[in-house]
Amino acid sequence: MTINGDEGEPGTFKDRYYLERNPHQMFEGALIGAWAVEAERIYLYMRDEYPAVLHILAREIAALEKAGIIKKGDIELRRGAGATFAVKSRR
């Protein structure tokens, strides 16, 4: 499962606002969603311009691993530079 926290819309900071203040809510929803669709891993994509959010999320992922809620590697934090995911289709 992929979570896109890139905030590609001009002038928006809603994702950063919530992730800085309540990352547990996002992780809870992500874990429930991953369980529901039987996803083996969660990829969390965040833009590199948000170092504080990246630090918070890495810390929270480590805490989930330490508590035994997830295994190491179940949630993978991916850093980007503002680019969105792109998939090339073959026709």
Coordinates of N, CA and C in Angstrom, one line a residue:
M1 N 0.8 -1.2 0.0 CA 0.0 0.0 0.0 C 0.9 1.2 0.0
T2 N 0.5 2.3 -0.7 CA 1.3 3.5 -0.8 C 0.5 4.7 -0.2
I3 N 1.2 5.5 0.6 CA 0.6 6.7 1.2 C 1.4 7.8 0.6
N4 N 0.8 8.8 -0.1 CA 1.4 9.9 -0.7 C 1.3 11.1 0.1
G5 N 2.4 11.5 0.8 CA 2.4 12.7 1.6 C 3.1 13.9 0.9
D6 N 3.1 13.9 -0.4 CA 3.9 14.8 -1.2 C 3.3 16.2 -1.1
E7 N 2.0 16.4 -1.0 CA 1.4 17.7 -1.1 C 1.7 18.4 -2.3
G8 N 1.4 17.9 -3.5 CA 1.7 18.5 -4.7 C 0.8 19.6 -5.1
E9 N -0.3 19.9 -4.4 CA -1.1 21.0 -4.7 C -0.5 22.3 -4.3
P10 N -0.5 23.3 -5.1 CA 0.2 24.6 -4.7 C -0.4 25.2 -3.5
G11 N 0.4 25.6 -2.5 CA 0.0 26.4 -1.4 C -0.7 25.5 -0.3
T12 N -0.6 24.2 -0.3 CA -1.2 23.4 0.7 C -0.2 22.8 1.6
F13 N -0.6 22.8 2.9 CA 0.3 22.2 3.9 C -0.4 21.3 4.9
K14 N -1.6 20.8 4.5 CA -2.5 20.1 5.4 C -1.8 18.8 5.8
D15 N -1.1 18.1 4.9 CA -0.5 16.8 5.3 C 0.6 17.0 6.4
R16 N 1.4 18.0 6.1 CA 2.5 18.3 7.1 C 1.9 18.7 8.4
Y17 N 0.9 19.5 8.4 CA 0.3 20.0 9.7 C -0.2 18.8 10.5
Y18 N -0.9 17.9 9.9 CA -1.4 16.7 10.7 C -0.3 15.7 11.1
L19 N 0.6 15.5 10.2 CA 1.7 14.6 10.5 C 2.6 15.1 11.6
E20 N 2.8 16.4 11.7 CA 3.6 16.9 12.7 C 2.9 16.8 14.1
R21 N 1.6 16.9 14.1 CA 0.9 17.0 15.3 C 0.3 15.7 15.8
N22 N -0.1 14.8 14.9 CA -0.8 13.6 15.2 C -0.5 12.4 14.2
P23 N 0.8 12.0 14.2 CA 1.2 11.0 13.3 C 0.5 9.6 13.6
H24 N 0.1 9.4 14.9 CA -0.5 8.2 15.2 C -1.8 7.9 14.5
Q25 N -2.6 8.9 14.2 CA -3.8 8.8 13.5 C -3.6 8.3 12.1
M26 N -2.6 8.8 11.4 CA -2.3 8.4 10.1 C -1.8 6.9 10.1
F27 N -0.9 6.6 11.1 CA -0.4 5.2 11.2 C -1.5 4.2 11.5
E28 N -2.4 4.6 12.4 CA -3.6 3.7 12.7 C -4.4 3.4 11.5
G29 N -4.8 4.5 10.7 CA -5.5 4.3 9.5 C -4.8 3.5 8.5
A30 N -3.5 3.7 8.3 CA -2.7 3.0 7.4 C -2.6 1.5 7.7
L31 N -2.4 1.2 9.0 CA -2.4 -0.2 9.4 C -3.7 -0.9 9.2
I32 N -4.8 -0.2 9.5 CA -6.1 -0.8 9.3 C -6.4 -1.0 7.8
G33 N -6.0 0.0 7.0 CA -6.2 -0.2 5.6 C -5.3 -1.3 5.0
A34 N -4.1 -1.4 5.4 CA -3.2 -2.4 4.9 C -3.7 -3.8 5.3
W35 N -4.2 -3.9 6.5 CA -4.8 -5.2 7.0 C -6.0 -5.5 6.1
A36 N -6.9 -4.5 5.9 CA -8.1 -4.8 5.1 C -7.9 -5.3 3.7
V37 N -6.8 -4.8 3.1 CA -6.5 -5.2 1.7 C -5.4 -6.2 1.6
E38 N -5.0 -6.7 2.8 CA -3.9 -7.7 2.9 C -2.6 -7.3 2.2
A39 N -2.3 -6.0 2.4 CA -1.0 -5.5 1.9 C 0.1 -6.0 2.8
E40 N 1.2 -6.4 2.1 CA 2.4 -6.9 2.9 C 3.2 -5.8 3.4
R41 N 3.2 -4.6 2.8 CA 4.1 -3.5 3.2 C 3.4 -2.2 2.9
I42 N 3.7 -1.2 3.7 CA 3.2 0.2 3.5 C 4.4 1.0 3.1
Y43 N 4.3 1.7 2.0 CA 5.3 2.7 1.6 C 4.7 4.1 1.8
L44 N 5.4 4.8 2.6 CA 5.0 6.2 3.0 C 6.0 7.1 2.3
Y45 N 5.4 7.9 1.3 CA 6.2 8.8 0.5 C 6.1 10.2 1.1
M46 N 7.2 10.8 1.4 CA 7.2 12.2 1.9 C 8.2 13.0 1.2
R47 N 7.9 14.3 1.0 CA 8.8 15.1 0.3 C 10.0 15.5 1.2
D48 N 11.2 15.6 0.6 CA 12.4 15.8 1.4 C 12.5 17.2 2.0
E49 N 11.6 18.1 1.6 CA 11.6 19.5 2.1 C 11.0 19.6 3.5
Y50 N 10.5 18.5 4.0 CA 9.9 18.4 5.4 C 10.8 17.6 6.3
P51 N 12.0 18.1 6.7 CA 12.9 17.2 7.5 C 12.3 17.0 8.9
A52 N 11.5 17.9 9.5 CA 10.9 17.6 10.8 C 9.9 16.5 10.7
V53 N 9.1 16.5 9.6 CA 8.1 15.4 9.5 C 8.8 14.1 9.3
L54 N 9.8 14.1 8.4 CA 10.6 12.8 8.2 C 11.2 12.3 9.5
H55 N 11.7 13.1 10.3 CA 12.2 12.7 11.6 C 11.1 12.2 12.5
I56 N 10.0 12.8 12.6 CA 8.9 12.4 13.4 C 8.4 11.0 12.9
L57 N 8.2 10.9 11.6 CA 7.7 9.6 11.1 C 8.7 8.5 11.3
A58 N 10.0 8.7 11.1 CA 11.0 7.7 11.4 C 11.0 7.3 12.8
R59 N 10.9 8.2 13.7 CA 10.8 7.9 15.1 C 9.6 7.1 15.5
E60 N 8.4 7.4 14.9 CA 7.2 6.7 15.2 C 7.2 5.3 14.6
I61 N 7.8 5.1 13.4 CA 8.0 3.8 12.8 C 8.8 2.9 13.7
A62 N 9.9 3.5 14.2 CA 10.8 2.8 15.2 C 10.1 2.4 16.4
A63 N 9.2 3.3 16.9 CA 8.5 3.0 18.2 C 7.5 1.8 17.9
L64 N 6.8 1.8 16.7 CA 5.9 0.7 16.4 C 6.6 -0.6 16.3
E65 N 7.8 -0.6 15.7 CA 8.7 -1.8 15.6 C 9.1 -2.3 17.0
K66 N 9.5 -1.3 17.9 CA 10.0 -1.7 19.2 C 8.8 -2.3 20.1
A67 N 7.6 -1.7 19.9 CA 6.5 -2.2 20.6 C 5.9 -3.5 20.1
G68 N 6.5 -4.0 19.0 CA 6.0 -5.3 18.4 C 4.7 -5.1 17.6
I69 N 4.3 -3.9 17.3 CA 3.0 -3.7 16.6 C 3.3 -4.1 15.1
I70 N 4.5 -3.7 14.6 CA 4.9 -4.1 13.2 C 6.2 -4.7 13.3
K71 N 6.6 -5.4 12.2 CA 7.9 -5.9 12.0 C 8.8 -4.9 11.3
K72 N 10.1 -5.0 11.5 CA 11.0 -4.1 10.8 C 10.8 -4.3 9.3
G73 N 10.6 -3.1 8.6 CA 10.3 -3.2 7.2 C 8.9 -3.2 6.7
D74 N 8.0 -3.4 7.7 CA 6.5 -3.4 7.3 C 6.1 -2.0 6.8
I75 N 6.7 -0.9 7.4 CA 6.4 0.4 6.9 C 7.7 1.0 6.4
E76 N 7.8 1.4 5.2 CA 9.0 1.9 4.6 C 8.8 3.4 4.3
L77 N 9.6 4.3 4.9 CA 9.6 5.7 4.6 C 10.4 6.0 3.4
R78 N 9.8 6.6 2.4 CA 10.5 7.0 1.2 C 10.6 8.5 1.1
R79 N 11.7 9.0 0.8 CA 12.0 10.4 0.7 C 12.0 10.8 -0.8
G80 N 11.4 11.9 -1.1 CA 11.4 12.4 -2.5 C 11.7 13.9 -2.5
A81 N 11.8 14.4 -3.7 CA 12.1 15.9 -3.8 C 10.9 16.6 -4.5
G82 N 9.7 16.3 -4.1 CA 8.6 17.0 -4.6 C 8.0 16.3 -5.9
A83 N 8.6 15.3 -6.4 CA 8.0 14.6 -7.5 C 7.0 13.6 -7.1
T84 N 6.0 13.3 -7.9 CA 5.0 12.4 -7.5 C 5.3 11.0 -8.1
F85 N 4.7 10.0 -7.6 CA 4.9 8.6 -8.2 C 4.4 8.6 -9.6
A86 N 5.1 8.0 -10.5 CA 4.7 7.9 -11.9 C 4.8 6.4 -12.3
V87 N 3.9 5.9 -13.0 CA 3.9 4.6 -13.5 C 3.8 4.7 -15.1
K88 N 4.7 4.1 -15.8 CA 4.6 4.1 -17.2 C 3.8 2.9 -17.7
S89 N 2.8 3.2 -18.4 CA 1.9 2.1 -18.9 C 2.4 1.7 -20.3
R90 N 2.3 0.4 -20.6 CA 2.7 -0.1 -21.9 C 1.4 -0.4 -22.6
R91 N 1.3 0.0 -23.8 CA 0.1 -0.2 -24.6 C 0.5 -0.9 -25.9

